[in-house]
Short mmCIF file of C-alpha atoms and ligand atoms in Angstrom, two decimals:
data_model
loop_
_atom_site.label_atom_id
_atom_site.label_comp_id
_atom_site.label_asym_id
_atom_site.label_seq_id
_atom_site.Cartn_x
_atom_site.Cartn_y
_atom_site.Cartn_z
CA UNK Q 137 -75.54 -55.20 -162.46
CA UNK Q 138 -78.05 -53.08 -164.57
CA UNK Q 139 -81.85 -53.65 -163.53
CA UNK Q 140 -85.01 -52.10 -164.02
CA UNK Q 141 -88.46 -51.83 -161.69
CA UNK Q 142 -90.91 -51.61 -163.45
CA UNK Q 143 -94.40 -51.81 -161.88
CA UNK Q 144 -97.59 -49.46 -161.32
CA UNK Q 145 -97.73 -46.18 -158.81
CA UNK Q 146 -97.46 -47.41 -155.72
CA UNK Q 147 -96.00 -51.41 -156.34
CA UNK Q 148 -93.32 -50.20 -153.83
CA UNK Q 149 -90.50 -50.15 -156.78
CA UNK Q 150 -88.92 -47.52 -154.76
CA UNK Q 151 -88.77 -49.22 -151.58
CA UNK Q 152 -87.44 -52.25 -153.23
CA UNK Q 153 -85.38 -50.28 -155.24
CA UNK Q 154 -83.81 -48.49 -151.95
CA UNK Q 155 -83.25 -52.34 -150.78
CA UNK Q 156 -81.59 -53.37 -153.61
CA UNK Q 157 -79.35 -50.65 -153.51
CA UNK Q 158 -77.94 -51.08 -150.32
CA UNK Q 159 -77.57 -54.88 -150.55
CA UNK Q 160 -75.31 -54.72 -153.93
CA UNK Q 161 -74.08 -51.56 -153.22
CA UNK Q 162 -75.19 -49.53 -156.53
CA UNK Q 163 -77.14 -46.11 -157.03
CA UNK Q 164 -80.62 -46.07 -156.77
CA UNK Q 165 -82.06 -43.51 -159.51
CA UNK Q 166 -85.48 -42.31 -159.90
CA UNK Q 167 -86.52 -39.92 -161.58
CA UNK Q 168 -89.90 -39.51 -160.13
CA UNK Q 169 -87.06 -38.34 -156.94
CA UNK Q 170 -85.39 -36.08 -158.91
CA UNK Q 171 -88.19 -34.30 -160.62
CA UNK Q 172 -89.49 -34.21 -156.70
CA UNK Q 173 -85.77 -32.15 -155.46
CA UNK Q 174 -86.34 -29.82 -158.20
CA UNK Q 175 -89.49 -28.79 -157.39
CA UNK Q 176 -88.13 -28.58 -154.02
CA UNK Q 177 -85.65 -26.29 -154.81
CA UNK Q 178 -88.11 -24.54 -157.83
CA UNK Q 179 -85.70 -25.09 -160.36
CA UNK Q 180 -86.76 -24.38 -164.04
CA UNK Q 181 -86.54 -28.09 -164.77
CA UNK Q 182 -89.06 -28.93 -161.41
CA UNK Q 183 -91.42 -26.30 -162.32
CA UNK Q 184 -92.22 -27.43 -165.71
CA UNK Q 185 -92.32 -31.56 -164.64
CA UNK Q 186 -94.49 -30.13 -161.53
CA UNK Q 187 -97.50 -28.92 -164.04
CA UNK Q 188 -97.87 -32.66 -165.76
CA UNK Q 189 -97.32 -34.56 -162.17
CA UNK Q 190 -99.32 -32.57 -160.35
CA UNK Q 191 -102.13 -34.21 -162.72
CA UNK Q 192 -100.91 -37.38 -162.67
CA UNK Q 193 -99.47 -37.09 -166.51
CA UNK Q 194 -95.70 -38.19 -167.46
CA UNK Q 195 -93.44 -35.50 -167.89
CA UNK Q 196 -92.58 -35.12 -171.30
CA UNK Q 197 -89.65 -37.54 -173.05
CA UNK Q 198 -87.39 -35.23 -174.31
CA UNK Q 199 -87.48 -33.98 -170.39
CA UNK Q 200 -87.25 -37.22 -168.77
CA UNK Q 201 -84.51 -39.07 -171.08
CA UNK Q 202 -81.79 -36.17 -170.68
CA UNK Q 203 -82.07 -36.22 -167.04
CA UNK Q 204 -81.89 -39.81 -167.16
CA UNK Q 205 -78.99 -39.79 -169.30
CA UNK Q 206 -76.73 -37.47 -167.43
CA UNK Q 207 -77.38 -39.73 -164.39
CA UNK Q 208 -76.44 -43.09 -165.63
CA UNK Q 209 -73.26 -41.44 -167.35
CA UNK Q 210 -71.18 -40.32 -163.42
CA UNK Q 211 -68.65 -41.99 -162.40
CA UNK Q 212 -71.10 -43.81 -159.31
CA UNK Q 213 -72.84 -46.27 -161.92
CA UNK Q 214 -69.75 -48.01 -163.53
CA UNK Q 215 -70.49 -50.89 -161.86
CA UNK Q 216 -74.62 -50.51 -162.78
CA UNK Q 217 -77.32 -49.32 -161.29
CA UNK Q 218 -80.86 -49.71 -160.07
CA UNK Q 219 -83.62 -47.23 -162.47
CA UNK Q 220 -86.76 -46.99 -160.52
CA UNK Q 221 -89.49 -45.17 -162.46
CA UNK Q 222 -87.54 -44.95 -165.72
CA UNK Q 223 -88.27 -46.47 -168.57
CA UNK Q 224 -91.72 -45.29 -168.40
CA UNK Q 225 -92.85 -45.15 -172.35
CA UNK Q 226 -91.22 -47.32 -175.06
CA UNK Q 227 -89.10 -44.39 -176.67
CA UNK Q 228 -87.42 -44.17 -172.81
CA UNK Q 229 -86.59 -47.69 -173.19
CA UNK Q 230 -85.43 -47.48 -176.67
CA UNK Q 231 -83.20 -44.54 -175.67
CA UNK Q 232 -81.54 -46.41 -172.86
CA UNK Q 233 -81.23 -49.33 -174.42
CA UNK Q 234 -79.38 -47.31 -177.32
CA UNK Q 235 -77.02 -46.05 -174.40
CA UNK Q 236 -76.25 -48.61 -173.01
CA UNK Q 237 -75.31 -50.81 -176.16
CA UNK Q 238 -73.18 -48.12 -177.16
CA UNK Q 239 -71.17 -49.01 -173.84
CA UNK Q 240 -71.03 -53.04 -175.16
CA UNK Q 241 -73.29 -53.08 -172.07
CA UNK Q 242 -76.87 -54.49 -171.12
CA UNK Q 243 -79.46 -54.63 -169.05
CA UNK Q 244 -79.43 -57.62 -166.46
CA UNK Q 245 -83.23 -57.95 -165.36
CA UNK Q 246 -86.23 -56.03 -165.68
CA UNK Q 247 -88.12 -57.26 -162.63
CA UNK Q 248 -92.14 -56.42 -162.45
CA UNK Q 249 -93.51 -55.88 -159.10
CA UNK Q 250 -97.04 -56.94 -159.46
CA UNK Q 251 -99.47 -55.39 -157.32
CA UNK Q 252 -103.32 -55.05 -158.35
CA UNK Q 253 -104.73 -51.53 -159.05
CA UNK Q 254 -107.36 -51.85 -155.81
CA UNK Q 255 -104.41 -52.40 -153.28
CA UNK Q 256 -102.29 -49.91 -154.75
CA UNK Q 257 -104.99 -46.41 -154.08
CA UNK Q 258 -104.98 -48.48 -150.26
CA UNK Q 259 -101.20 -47.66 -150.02
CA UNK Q 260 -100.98 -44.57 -151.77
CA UNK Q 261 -103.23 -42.36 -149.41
CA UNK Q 262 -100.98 -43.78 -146.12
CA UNK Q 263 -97.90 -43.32 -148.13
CA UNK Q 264 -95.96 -41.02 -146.57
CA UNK Q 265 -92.27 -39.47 -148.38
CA UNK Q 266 -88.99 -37.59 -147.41
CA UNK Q 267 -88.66 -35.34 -149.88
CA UNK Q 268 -84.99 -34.35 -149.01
CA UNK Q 269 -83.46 -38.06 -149.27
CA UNK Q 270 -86.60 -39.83 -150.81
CA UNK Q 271 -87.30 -42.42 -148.15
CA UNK Q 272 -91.07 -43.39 -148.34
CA UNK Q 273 -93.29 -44.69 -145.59
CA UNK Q 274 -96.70 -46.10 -145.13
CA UNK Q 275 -98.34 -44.93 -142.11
CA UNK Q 276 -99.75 -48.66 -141.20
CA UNK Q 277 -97.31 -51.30 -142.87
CA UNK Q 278 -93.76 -49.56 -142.74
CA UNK Q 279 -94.35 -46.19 -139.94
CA UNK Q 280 -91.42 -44.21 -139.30
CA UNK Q 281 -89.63 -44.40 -135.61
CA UNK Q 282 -91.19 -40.89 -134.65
CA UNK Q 283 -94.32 -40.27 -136.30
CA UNK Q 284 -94.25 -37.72 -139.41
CA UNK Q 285 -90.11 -37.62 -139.08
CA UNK Q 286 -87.45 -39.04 -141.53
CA UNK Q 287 -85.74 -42.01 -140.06
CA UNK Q 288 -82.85 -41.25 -142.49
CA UNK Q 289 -82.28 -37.69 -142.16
CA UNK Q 290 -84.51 -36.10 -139.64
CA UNK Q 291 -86.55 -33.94 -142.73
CA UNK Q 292 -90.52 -33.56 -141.96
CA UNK Q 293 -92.59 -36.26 -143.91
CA UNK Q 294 -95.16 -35.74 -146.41
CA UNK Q 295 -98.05 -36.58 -148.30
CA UNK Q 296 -97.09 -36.29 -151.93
CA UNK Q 297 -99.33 -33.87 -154.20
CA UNK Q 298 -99.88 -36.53 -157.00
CA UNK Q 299 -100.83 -39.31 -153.82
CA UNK Q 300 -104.57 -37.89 -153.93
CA UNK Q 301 -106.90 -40.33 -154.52
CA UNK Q 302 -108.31 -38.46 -158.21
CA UNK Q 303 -104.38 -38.00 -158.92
CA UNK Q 304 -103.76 -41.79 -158.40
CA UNK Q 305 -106.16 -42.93 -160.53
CA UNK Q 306 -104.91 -41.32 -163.64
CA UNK Q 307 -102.04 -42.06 -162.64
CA UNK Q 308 -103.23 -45.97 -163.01
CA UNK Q 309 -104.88 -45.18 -166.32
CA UNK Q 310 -101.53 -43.52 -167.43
CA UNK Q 311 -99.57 -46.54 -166.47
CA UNK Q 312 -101.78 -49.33 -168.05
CA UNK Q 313 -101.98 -47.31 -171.33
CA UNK Q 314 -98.20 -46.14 -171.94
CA UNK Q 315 -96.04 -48.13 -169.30
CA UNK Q 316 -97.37 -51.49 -169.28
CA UNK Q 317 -96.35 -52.04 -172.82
CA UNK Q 318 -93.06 -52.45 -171.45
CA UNK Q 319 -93.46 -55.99 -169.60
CA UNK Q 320 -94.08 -57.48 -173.08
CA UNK Q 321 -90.75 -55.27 -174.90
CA UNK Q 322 -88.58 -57.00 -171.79
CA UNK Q 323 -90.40 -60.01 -171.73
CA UNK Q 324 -89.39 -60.20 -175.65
CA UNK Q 325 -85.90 -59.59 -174.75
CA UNK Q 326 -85.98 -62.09 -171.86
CA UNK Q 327 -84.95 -60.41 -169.34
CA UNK Q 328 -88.13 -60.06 -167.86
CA UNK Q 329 -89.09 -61.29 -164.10
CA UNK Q 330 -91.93 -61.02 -162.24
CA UNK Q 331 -92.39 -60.82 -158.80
CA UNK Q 332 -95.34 -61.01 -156.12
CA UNK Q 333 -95.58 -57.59 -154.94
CA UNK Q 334 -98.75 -57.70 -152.70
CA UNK Q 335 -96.58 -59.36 -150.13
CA UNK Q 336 -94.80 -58.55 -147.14
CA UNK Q 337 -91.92 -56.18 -148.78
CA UNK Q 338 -89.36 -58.25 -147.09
CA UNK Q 339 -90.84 -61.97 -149.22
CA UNK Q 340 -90.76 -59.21 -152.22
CA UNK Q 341 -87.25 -58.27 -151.38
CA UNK Q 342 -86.02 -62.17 -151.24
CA UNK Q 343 -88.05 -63.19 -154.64
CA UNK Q 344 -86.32 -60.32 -156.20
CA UNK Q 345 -82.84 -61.64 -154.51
CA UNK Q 346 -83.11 -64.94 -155.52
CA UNK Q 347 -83.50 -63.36 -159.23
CA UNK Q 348 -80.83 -61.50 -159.12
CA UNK Q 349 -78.38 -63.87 -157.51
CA UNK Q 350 -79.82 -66.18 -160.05
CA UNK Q 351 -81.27 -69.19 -157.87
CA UNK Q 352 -84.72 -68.60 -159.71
CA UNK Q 353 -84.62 -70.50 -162.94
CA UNK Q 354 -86.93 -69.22 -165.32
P1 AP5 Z 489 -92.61 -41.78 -159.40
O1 AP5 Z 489 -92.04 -41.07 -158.27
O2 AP5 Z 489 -91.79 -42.76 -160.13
O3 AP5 Z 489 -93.98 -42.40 -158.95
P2 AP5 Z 489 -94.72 -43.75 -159.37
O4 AP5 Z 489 -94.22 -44.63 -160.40
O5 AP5 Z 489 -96.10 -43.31 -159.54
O6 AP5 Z 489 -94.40 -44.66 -158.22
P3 AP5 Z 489 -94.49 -44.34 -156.75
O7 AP5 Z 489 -93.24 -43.67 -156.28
O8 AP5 Z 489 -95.79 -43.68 -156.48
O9 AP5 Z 489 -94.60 -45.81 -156.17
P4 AP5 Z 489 -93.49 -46.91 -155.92
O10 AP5 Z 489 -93.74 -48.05 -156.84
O11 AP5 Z 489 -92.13 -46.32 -155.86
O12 AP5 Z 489 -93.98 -47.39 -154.49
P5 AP5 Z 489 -93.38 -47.14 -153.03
O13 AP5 Z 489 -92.17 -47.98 -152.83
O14 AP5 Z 489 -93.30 -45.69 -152.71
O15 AP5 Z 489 -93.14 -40.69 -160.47
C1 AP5 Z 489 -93.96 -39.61 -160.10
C2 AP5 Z 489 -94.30 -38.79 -161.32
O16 AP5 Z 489 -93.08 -38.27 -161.91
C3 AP5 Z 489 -94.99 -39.55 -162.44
O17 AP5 Z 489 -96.38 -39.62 -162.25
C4 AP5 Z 489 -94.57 -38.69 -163.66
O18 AP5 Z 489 -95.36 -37.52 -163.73
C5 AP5 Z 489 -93.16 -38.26 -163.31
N1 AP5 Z 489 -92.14 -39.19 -163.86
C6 AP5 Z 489 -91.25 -39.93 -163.14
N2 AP5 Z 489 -90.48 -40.68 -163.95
C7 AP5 Z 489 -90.90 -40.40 -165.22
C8 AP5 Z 489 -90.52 -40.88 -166.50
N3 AP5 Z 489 -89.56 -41.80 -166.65
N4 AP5 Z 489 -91.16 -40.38 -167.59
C9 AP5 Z 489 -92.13 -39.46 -167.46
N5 AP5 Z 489 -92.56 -38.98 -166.28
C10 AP5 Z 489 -91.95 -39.45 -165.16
O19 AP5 Z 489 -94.56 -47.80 -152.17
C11 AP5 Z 489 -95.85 -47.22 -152.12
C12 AP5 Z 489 -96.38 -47.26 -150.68
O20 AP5 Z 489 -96.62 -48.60 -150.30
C13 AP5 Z 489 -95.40 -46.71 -149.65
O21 AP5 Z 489 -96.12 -46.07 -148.63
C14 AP5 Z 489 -94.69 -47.95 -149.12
O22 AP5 Z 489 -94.21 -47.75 -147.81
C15 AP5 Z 489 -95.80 -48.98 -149.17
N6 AP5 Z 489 -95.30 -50.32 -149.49
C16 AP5 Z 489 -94.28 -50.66 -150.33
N7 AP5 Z 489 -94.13 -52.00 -150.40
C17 AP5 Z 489 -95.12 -52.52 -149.60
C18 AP5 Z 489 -95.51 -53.85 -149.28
N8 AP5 Z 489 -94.89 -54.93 -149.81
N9 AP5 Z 489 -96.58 -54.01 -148.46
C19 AP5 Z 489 -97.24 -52.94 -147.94
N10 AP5 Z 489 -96.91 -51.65 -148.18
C20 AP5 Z 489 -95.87 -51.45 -149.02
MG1 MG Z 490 -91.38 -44.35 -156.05
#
């Protein structure tokens, strides 16, 4: 199975995405993560995507789409995969959906996670992230077991540079103008679904279950 989240900062794609994951046993890729390990590490690659997050701007395509590319092609996502944060601009999508007809493949479900820009600058600032295995937090709705500690791996937690308040909100204004355009290319290609995502994440995580083991007609 081949889906897409797509949703604003903060719509909790990657905590749904992390669910999904584990419940249908395929990889979770983001490439919000990965541009996150590489600046980690201060690789070449993380210290040139660093200078456009850091402002709340999308890394440039020809950037993004390579990395993207090389992922989806290991051995790990024969049986699909879950893209969290990718497509971002219509050229991404174009590109992957080049790649993956050239597989006689497609994409299963693009599924929205609806969340209104006021809630979402609520989360950010109590957001709190692993940066070694990418588990996120939220202080108030989803705290770790011991406070500022990775329940996965035992890292120290943090509050990610682009989760400023400033940061987030062009962040928002970068979403509405060049990712948003997306819900209408899936929606075209029918494979769109939306979901509720101001909920509880677990009534998220069942809407987008029922989807994807296709007991919601739409
Ligand atoms: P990326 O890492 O993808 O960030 P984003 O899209 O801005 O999304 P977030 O990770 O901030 O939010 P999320 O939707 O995953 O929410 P989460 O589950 O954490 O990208 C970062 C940057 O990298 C971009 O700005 C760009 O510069 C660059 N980049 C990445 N991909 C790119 C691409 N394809 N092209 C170009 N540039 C790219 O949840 C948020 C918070 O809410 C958490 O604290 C969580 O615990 C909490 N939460 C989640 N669900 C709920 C719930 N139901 N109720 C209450 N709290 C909840
Ligand atoms: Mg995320």
């Amino acid at each position: 199975m081949k889906i897409i989240m797509l949703g604003a900062p903060g719509a909790g794609k990657g905590t749904q995405a992390k669910m999904i994951a584990g419940k249908y046993g395929i990889p979770h890729i983001s490439t919000g993560d990965i541009f996150r390990a590489n600046i980690k590490d201060q690789t070449e690659l993380g210290m040139e995507a660093k200078k456009y997050m850091d402002q709340g701007l999308l890394v440039p395509d020809e950037l993004t789409v390579k990395i993207l590319l090389d992922r989806v092609a290991k051995d790990d996502c024969r049986n699909g995969y879950v893209l969290d944060g990718f497509p971002r601009t219509i050229p991404q999508a174009e590109v992957l959906d080049k790649a993956v007809e050239e597989l006689n493949e497609s994409i299963d479900f693009a599924v929205n996670v609806d969340v209104k820009d006021e809630n979402i600058i609520k989360r950010m600032s109590g957001r709190r992230a692993c940066l070694k295995c990418g588990a996120t937090y939220h202080i108030e709705h989803i705290p770790p077991k011991q406070e500022g500690i990775c329940d996965s791996c035992g890292s120290e937690l943090v509050l990610r540079d682009d989760d400023k308040p400033e940061t987030v909100k062009k962040r928002l204004s970068v979403y509405h103008e060049q990712t948003q355009p997306l819900i209408d290319y899936y929606n075209k290609k029918g494979i769109l679904r939306e979901v509720d995502g101001s909920q509880d994440m677990n009534d998220v995580f069942n809407a987008i279950v029922a989807i994807l083991d296709g007991a919601d007609k739409h």
